[in-house]
XYZ file of N, CA and C in Angstrom:
651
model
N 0.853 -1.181 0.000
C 0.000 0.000 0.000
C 0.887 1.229 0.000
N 0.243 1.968 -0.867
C 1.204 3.534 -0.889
C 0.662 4.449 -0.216
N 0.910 6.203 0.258
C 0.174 6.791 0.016
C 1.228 8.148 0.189
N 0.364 9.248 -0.444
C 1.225 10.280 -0.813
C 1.430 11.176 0.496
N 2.560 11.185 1.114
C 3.236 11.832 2.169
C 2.100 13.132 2.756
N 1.518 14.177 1.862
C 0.595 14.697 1.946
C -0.506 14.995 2.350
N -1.021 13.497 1.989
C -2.006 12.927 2.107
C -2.098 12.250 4.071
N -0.829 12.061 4.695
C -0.767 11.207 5.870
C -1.796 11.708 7.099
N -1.763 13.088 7.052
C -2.545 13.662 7.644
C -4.147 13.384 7.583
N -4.391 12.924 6.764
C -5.627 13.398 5.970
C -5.908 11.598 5.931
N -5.332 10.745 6.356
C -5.338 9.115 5.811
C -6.738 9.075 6.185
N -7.428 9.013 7.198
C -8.544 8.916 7.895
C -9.843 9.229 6.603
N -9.324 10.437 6.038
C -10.359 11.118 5.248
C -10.271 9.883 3.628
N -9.029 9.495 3.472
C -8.450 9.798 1.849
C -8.252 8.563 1.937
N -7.796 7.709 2.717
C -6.891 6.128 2.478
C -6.097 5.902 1.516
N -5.602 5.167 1.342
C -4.827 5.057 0.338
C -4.842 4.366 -0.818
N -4.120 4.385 -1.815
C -3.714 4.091 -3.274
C -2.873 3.183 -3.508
N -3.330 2.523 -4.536
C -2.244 1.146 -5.093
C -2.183 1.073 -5.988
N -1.062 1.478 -6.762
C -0.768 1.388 -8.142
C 0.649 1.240 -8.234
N 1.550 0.781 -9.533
C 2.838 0.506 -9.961
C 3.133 1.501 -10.858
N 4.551 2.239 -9.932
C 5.243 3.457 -10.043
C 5.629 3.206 -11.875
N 5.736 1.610 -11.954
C 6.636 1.389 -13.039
C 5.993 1.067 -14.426
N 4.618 1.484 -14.375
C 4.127 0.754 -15.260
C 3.687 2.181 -16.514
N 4.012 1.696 -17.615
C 4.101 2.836 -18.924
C 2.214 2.660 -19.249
N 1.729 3.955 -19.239
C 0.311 4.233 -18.903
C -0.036 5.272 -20.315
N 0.507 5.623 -21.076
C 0.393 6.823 -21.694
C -0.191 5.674 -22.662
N -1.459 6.114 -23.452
C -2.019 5.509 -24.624
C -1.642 5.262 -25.747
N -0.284 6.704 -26.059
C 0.192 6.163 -27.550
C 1.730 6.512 -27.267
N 2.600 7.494 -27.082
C 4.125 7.519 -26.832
C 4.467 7.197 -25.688
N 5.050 5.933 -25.462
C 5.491 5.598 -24.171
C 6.499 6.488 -23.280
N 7.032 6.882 -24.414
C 8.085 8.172 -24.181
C 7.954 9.343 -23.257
N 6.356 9.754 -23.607
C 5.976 10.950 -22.875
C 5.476 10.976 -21.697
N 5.398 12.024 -21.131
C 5.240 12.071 -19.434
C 3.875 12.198 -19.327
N 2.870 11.435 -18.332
C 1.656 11.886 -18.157
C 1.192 13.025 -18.363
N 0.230 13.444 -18.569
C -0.628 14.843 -18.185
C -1.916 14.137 -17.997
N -2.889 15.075 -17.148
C -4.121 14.972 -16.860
C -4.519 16.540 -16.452
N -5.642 16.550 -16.890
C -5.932 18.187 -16.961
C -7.880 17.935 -16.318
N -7.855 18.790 -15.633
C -9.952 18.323 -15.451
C -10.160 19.939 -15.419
N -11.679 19.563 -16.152
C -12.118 21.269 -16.727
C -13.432 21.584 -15.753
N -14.241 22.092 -15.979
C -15.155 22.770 -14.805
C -16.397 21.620 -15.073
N -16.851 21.905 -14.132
C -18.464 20.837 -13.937
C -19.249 21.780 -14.199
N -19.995 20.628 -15.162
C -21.330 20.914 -15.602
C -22.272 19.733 -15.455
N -23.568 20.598 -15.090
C -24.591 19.779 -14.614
C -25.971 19.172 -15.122
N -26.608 18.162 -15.351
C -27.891 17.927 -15.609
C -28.971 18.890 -15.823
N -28.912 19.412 -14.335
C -30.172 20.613 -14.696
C -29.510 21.965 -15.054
N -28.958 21.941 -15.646
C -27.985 23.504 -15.820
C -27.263 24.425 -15.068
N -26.777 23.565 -13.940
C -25.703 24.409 -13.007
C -23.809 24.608 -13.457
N -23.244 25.368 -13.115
C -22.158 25.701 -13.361
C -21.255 25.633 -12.429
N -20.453 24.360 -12.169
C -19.504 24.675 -11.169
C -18.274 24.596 -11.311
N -17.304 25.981 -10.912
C -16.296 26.556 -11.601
C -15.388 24.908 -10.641
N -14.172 24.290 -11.282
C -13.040 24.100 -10.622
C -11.797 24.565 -10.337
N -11.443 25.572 -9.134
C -10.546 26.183 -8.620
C -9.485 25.385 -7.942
N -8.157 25.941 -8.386
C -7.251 25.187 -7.754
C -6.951 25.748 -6.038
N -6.737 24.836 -5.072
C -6.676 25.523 -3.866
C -5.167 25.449 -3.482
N -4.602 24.317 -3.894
C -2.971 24.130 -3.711
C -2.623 23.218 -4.704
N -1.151 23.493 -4.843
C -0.266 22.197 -5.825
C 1.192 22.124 -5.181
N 1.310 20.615 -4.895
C 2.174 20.302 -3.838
C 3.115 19.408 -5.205
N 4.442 19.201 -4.899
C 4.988 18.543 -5.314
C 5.588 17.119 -4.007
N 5.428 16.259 -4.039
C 5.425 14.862 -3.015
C 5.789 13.519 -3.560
N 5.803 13.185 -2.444
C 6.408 11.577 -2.877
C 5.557 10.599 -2.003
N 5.597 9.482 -2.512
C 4.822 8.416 -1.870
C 5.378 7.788 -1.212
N 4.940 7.233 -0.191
C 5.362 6.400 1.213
C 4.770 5.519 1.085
N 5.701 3.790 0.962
C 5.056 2.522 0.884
C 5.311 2.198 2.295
N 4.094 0.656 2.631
C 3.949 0.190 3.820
C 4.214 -0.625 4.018
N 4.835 -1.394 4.274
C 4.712 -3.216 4.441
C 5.143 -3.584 5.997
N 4.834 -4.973 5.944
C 4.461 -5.352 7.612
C 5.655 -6.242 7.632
N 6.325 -6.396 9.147
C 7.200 -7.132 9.525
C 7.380 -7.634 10.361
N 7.257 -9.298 10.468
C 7.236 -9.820 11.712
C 7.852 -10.475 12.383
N 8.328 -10.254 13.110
C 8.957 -10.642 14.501
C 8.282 -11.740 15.951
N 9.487 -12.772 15.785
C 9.295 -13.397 16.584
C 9.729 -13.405 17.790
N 9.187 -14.016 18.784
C 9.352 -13.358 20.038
C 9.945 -14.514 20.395
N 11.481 -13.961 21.418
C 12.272 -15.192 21.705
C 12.842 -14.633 23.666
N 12.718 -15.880 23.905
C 13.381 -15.883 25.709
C 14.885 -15.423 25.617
N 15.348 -15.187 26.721
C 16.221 -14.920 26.756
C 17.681 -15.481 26.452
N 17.250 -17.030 26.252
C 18.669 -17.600 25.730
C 18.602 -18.101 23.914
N 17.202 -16.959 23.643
C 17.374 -16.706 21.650
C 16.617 -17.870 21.715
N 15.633 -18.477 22.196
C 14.904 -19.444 21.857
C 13.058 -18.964 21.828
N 12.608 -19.382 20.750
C 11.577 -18.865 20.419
C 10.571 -18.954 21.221
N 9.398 -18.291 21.911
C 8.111 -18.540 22.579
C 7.157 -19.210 22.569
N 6.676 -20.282 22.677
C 5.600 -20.602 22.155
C 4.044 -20.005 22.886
N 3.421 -20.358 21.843
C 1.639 -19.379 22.609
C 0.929 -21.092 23.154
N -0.137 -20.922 23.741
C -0.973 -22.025 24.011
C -0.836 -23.078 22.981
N -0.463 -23.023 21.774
C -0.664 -24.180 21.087
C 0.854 -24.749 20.751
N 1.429 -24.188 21.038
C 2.890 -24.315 20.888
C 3.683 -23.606 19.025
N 2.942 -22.957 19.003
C 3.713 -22.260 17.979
C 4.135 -20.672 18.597
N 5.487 -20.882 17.614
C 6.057 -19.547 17.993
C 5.059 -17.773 18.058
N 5.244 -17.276 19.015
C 4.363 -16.015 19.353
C 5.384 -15.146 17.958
N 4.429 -14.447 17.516
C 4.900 -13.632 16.682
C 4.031 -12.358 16.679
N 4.942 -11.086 16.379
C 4.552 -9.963 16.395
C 4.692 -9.412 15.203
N 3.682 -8.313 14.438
C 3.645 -7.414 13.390
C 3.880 -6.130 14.156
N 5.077 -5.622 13.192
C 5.018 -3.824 13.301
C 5.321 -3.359 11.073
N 4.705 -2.284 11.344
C 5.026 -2.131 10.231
C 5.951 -0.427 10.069
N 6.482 -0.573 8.888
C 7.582 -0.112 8.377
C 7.545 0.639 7.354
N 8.069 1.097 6.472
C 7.624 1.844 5.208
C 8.892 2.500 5.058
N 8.858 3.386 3.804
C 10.052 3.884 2.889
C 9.632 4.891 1.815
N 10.273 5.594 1.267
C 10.026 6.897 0.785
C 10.196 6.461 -1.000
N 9.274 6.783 -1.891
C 9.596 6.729 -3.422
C 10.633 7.108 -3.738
N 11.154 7.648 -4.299
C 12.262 8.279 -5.142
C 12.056 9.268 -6.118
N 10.446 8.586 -6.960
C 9.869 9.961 -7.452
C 9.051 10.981 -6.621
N 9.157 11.950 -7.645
C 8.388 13.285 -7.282
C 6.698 12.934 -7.988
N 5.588 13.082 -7.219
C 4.115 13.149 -7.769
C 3.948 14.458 -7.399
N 2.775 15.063 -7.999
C 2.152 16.034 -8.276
C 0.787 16.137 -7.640
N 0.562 16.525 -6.838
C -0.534 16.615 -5.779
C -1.831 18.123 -6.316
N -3.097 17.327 -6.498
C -3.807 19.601 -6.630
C -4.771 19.016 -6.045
N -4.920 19.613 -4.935
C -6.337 19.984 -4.097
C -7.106 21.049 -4.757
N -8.607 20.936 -5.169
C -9.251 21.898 -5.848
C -10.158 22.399 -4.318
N -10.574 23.863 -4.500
C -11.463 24.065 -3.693
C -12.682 23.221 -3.418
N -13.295 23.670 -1.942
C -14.438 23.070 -2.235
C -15.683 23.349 -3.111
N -16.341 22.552 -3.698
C -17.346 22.597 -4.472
C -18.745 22.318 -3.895
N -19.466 23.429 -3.745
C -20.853 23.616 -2.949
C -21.743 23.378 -3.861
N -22.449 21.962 -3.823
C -23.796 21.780 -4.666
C -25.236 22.093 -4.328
N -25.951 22.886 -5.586
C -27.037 22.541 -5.007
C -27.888 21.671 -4.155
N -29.058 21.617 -3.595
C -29.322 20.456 -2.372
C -29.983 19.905 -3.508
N -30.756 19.575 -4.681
C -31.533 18.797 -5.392
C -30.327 17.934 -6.407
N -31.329 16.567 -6.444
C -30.845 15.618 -6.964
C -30.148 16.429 -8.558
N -28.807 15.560 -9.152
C -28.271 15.802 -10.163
C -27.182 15.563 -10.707
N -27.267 15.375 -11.794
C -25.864 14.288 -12.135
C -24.851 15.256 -13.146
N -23.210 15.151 -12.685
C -22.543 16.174 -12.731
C -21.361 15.766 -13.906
N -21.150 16.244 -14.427
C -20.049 15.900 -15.598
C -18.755 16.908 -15.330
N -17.145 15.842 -15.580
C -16.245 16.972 -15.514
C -15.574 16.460 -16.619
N -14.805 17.095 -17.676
C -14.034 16.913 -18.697
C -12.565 16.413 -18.083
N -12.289 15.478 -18.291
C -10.861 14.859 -18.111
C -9.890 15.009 -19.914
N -8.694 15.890 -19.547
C -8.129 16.074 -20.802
C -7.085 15.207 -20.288
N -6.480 13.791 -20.931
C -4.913 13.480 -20.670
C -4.214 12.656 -21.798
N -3.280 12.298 -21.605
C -2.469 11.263 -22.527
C -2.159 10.026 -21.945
N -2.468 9.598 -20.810
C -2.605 8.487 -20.097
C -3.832 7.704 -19.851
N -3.530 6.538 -19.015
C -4.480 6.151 -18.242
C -4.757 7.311 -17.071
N -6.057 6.668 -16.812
C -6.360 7.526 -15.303
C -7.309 6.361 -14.557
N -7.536 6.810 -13.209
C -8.510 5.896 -12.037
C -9.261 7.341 -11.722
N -10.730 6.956 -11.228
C -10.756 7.856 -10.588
C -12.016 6.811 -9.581
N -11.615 6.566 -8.148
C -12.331 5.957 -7.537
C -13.512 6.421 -6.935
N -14.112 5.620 -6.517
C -15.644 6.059 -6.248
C -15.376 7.133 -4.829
N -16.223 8.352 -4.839
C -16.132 8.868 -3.413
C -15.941 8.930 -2.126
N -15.142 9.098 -0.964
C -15.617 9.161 -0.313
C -16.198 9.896 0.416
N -17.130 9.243 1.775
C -17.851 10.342 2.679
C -17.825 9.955 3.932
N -16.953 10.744 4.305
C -16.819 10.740 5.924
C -16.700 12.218 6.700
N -17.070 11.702 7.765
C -17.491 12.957 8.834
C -16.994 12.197 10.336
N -16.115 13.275 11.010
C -15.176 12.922 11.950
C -14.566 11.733 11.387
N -13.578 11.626 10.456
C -12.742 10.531 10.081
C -13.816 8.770 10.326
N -14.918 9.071 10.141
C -15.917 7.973 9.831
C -16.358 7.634 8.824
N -16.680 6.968 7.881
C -17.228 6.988 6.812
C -18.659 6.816 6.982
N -18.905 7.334 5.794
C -20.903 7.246 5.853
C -21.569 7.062 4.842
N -22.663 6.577 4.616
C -23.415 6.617 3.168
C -23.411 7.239 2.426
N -23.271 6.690 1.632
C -22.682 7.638 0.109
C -24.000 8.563 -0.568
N -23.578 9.545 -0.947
C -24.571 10.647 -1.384
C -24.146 11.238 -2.257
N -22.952 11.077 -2.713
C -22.523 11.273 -4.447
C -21.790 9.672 -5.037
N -22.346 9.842 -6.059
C -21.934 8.923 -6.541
C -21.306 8.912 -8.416
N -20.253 7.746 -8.217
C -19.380 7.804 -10.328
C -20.762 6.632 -10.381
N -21.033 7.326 -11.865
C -22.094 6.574 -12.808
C -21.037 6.316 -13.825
N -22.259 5.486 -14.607
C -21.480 5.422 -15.888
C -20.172 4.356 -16.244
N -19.832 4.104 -15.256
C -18.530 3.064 -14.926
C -17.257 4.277 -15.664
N -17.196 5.355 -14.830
C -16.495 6.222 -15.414
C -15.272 6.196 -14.111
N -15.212 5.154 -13.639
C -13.730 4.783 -12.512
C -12.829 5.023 -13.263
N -12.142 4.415 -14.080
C -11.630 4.576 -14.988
C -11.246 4.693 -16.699
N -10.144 5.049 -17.064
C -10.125 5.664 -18.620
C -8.871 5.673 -19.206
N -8.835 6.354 -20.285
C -7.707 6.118 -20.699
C -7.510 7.518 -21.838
N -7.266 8.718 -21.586
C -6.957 10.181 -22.559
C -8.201 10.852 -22.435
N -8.702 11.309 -23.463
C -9.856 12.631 -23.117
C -10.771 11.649 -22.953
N -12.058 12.296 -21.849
C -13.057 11.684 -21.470
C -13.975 12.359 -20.343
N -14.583 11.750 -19.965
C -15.672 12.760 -19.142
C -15.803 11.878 -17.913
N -15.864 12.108 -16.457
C -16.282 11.243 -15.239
C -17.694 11.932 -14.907
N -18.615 11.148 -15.019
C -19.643 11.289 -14.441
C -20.469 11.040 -13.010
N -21.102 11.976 -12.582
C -21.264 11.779 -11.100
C -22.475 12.149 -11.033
N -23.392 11.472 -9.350
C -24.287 11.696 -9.035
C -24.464 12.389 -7.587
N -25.052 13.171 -7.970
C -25.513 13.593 -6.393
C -26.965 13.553 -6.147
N -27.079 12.577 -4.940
C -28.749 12.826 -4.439
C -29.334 13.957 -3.624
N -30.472 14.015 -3.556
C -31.168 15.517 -3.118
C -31.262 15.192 -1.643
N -30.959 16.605 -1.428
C -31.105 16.744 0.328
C -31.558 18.035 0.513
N -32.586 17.172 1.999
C -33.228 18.838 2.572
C -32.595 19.354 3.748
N -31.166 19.120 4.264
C -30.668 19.726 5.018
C -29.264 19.467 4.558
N -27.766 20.646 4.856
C -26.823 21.223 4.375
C -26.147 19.849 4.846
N -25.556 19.566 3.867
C -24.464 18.256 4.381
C -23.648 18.300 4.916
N -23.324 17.646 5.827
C -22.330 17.866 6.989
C -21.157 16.785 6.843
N -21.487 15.568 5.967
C -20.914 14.652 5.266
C -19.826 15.242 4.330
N -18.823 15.101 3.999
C -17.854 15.247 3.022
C -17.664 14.304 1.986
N -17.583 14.485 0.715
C -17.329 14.044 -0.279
C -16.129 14.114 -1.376
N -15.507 13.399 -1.113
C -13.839 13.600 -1.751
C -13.879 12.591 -3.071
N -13.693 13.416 -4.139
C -13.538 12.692 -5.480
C -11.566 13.237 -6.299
N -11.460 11.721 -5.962
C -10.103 11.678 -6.039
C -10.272 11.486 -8.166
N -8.960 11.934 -8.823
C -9.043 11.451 -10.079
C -7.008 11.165 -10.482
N -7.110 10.392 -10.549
C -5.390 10.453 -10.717
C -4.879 9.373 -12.026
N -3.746 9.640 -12.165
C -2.917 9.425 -13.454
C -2.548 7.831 -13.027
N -3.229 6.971 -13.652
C -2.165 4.946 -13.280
C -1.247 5.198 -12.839
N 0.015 5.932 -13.536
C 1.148 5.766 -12.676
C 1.085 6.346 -11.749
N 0.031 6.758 -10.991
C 0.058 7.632 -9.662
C 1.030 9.298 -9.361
N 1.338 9.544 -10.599
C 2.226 10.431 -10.759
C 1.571 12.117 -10.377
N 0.287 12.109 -11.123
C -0.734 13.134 -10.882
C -1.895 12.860 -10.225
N -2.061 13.317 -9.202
C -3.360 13.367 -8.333
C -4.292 14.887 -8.485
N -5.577 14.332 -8.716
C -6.427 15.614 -8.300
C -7.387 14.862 -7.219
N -7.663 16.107 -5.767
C -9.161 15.628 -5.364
C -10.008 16.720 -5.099
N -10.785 16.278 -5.117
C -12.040 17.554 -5.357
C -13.210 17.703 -4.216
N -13.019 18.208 -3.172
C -14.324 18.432 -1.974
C -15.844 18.788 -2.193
N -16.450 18.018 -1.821
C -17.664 18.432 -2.366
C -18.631 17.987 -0.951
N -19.569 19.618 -0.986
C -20.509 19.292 -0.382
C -21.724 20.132 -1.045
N -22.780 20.151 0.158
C -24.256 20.397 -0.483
C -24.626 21.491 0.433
N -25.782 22.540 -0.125
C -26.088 23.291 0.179
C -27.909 23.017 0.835
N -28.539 23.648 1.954
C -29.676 23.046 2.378
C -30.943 23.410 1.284
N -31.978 22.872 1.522
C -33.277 22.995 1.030
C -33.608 24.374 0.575
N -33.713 24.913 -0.741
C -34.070 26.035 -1.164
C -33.012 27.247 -1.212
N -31.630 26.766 -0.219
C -30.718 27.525 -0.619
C -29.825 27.310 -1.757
N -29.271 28.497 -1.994
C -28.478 28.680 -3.342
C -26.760 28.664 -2.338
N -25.671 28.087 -3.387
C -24.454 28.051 -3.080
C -23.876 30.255 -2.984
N -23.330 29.965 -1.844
C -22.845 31.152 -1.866
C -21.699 31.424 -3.091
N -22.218 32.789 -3.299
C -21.048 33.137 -5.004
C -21.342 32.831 -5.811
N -22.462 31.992 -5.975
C -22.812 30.904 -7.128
C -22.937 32.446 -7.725
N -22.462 31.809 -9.866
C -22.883 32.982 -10.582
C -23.761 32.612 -12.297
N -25.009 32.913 -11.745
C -26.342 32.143 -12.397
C -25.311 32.158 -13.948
N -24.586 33.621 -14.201
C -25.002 33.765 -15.544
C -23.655 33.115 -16.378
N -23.562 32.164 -15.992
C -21.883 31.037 -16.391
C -22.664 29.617 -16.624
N -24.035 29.479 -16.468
C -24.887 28.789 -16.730
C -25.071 28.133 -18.544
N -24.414 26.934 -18.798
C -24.740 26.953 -19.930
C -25.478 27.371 -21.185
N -27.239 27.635 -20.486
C -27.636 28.663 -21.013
C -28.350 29.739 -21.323
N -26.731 30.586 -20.320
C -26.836 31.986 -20.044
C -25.583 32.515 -20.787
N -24.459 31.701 -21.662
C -23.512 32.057 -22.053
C -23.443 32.337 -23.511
N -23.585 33.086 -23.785
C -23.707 33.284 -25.670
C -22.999 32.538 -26.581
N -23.407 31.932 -27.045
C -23.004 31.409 -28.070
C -21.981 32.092 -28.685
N -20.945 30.945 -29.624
C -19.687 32.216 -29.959
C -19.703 32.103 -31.638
């Protein structure tokens, strides 16, 4: 198991990622370096939601693995437990990548409270994952209230991830983290999302960026 140094803080919220540092992901020049690019959400019933970058970290990933140890008396002879096998202990351990990944936290994204299913443009030259949400509140997880349609987990160069959000009559207090990242784990985006209550409008929201409220060109 990996996870991006960054991210350690945040494990509770984010968990972690498993993918191979080593594996050539790009669809047509093996040569070239990932990119992944995601463009603004647009919505079912005609909402507009801008994606703002909030930070871009440059990081490395921290692998985990477990190591166990047997437990021995004092003259180096092993323990046995009730059944007579040796007592053994797990601690685990870990180690630092070597590469550099690319980390962007986007602001949060305040949805309307009514049901609606959300589209974001994925521009890249790779593979990508983008796993299903999560939602947790106090580092708990909870029933899911957005959801990837479409079997849009993953892809492979330009493409669209599609999402659902169900309707609510009170402001979500639940968090929703939609991670989208590059196979080789090289580029990460995640994206915060919550909901706004019954009959309210997202603060800032700006009607007239509304598909169509924008003139035609």
């Amino acid at each position: 198991m990996k996870r991006l140094i960054y991210l350690l803080a945040g494990a509770a919220l984010l968990g972690g990622f498993s993918a191979c540092d080593d594996d050539k992901d790009n669809p047509g020049d093996f040569s070239l370096k990932s990119t992944l690019e995601l463009g603004n959400i647009t919505s079912k019933n005609g909402r507009y939601y801008p994606l703002v970058v909030e930070e871009t970290k440059d990081t490395v990933y921290e692998y985990f693995y477990n190591v166990n140890d047997t437990l021995k008396d004092e003259s180096g002879e092993p323990i046995p437990d009730q059944f007579g096998d040796p007592q053994v202990t797990v601690r685990q351990e870990s180690y630092f990548s070597k590469k550099t990944a690319k980390l962007v936290r986007m602001k949060q994204v305040v949805l309307f409270s009514t049901e609606d299913e959300l589209t974001i443009p994925i521009t890249s030259n790779a593979r990508w994952l983008a796993p299903e949400p999560r939602h947790i509140l106090n580092g708990e997880a909870k029933d899911p209230w957005l959801l990837n349609i479409e079997s849009t987990t993953k892809g492979g160069g330009d493409a669209f991830l599609k999402l659902k959000a169900s309707n609510t009559r009170s402001k979500r207090t639940v968090g929703a983290f939609q991670s989208v990242l590059s196979s080789d784990s090289m580029i990460m985006y995640i994206i915060p999302f919550t909901q706004v209550g019954r009959n309210q409008t997202p603060e800032g929201y700006d009607p007239s960026l509304e598909p169509g409220n924008v003139p035609a060109e």
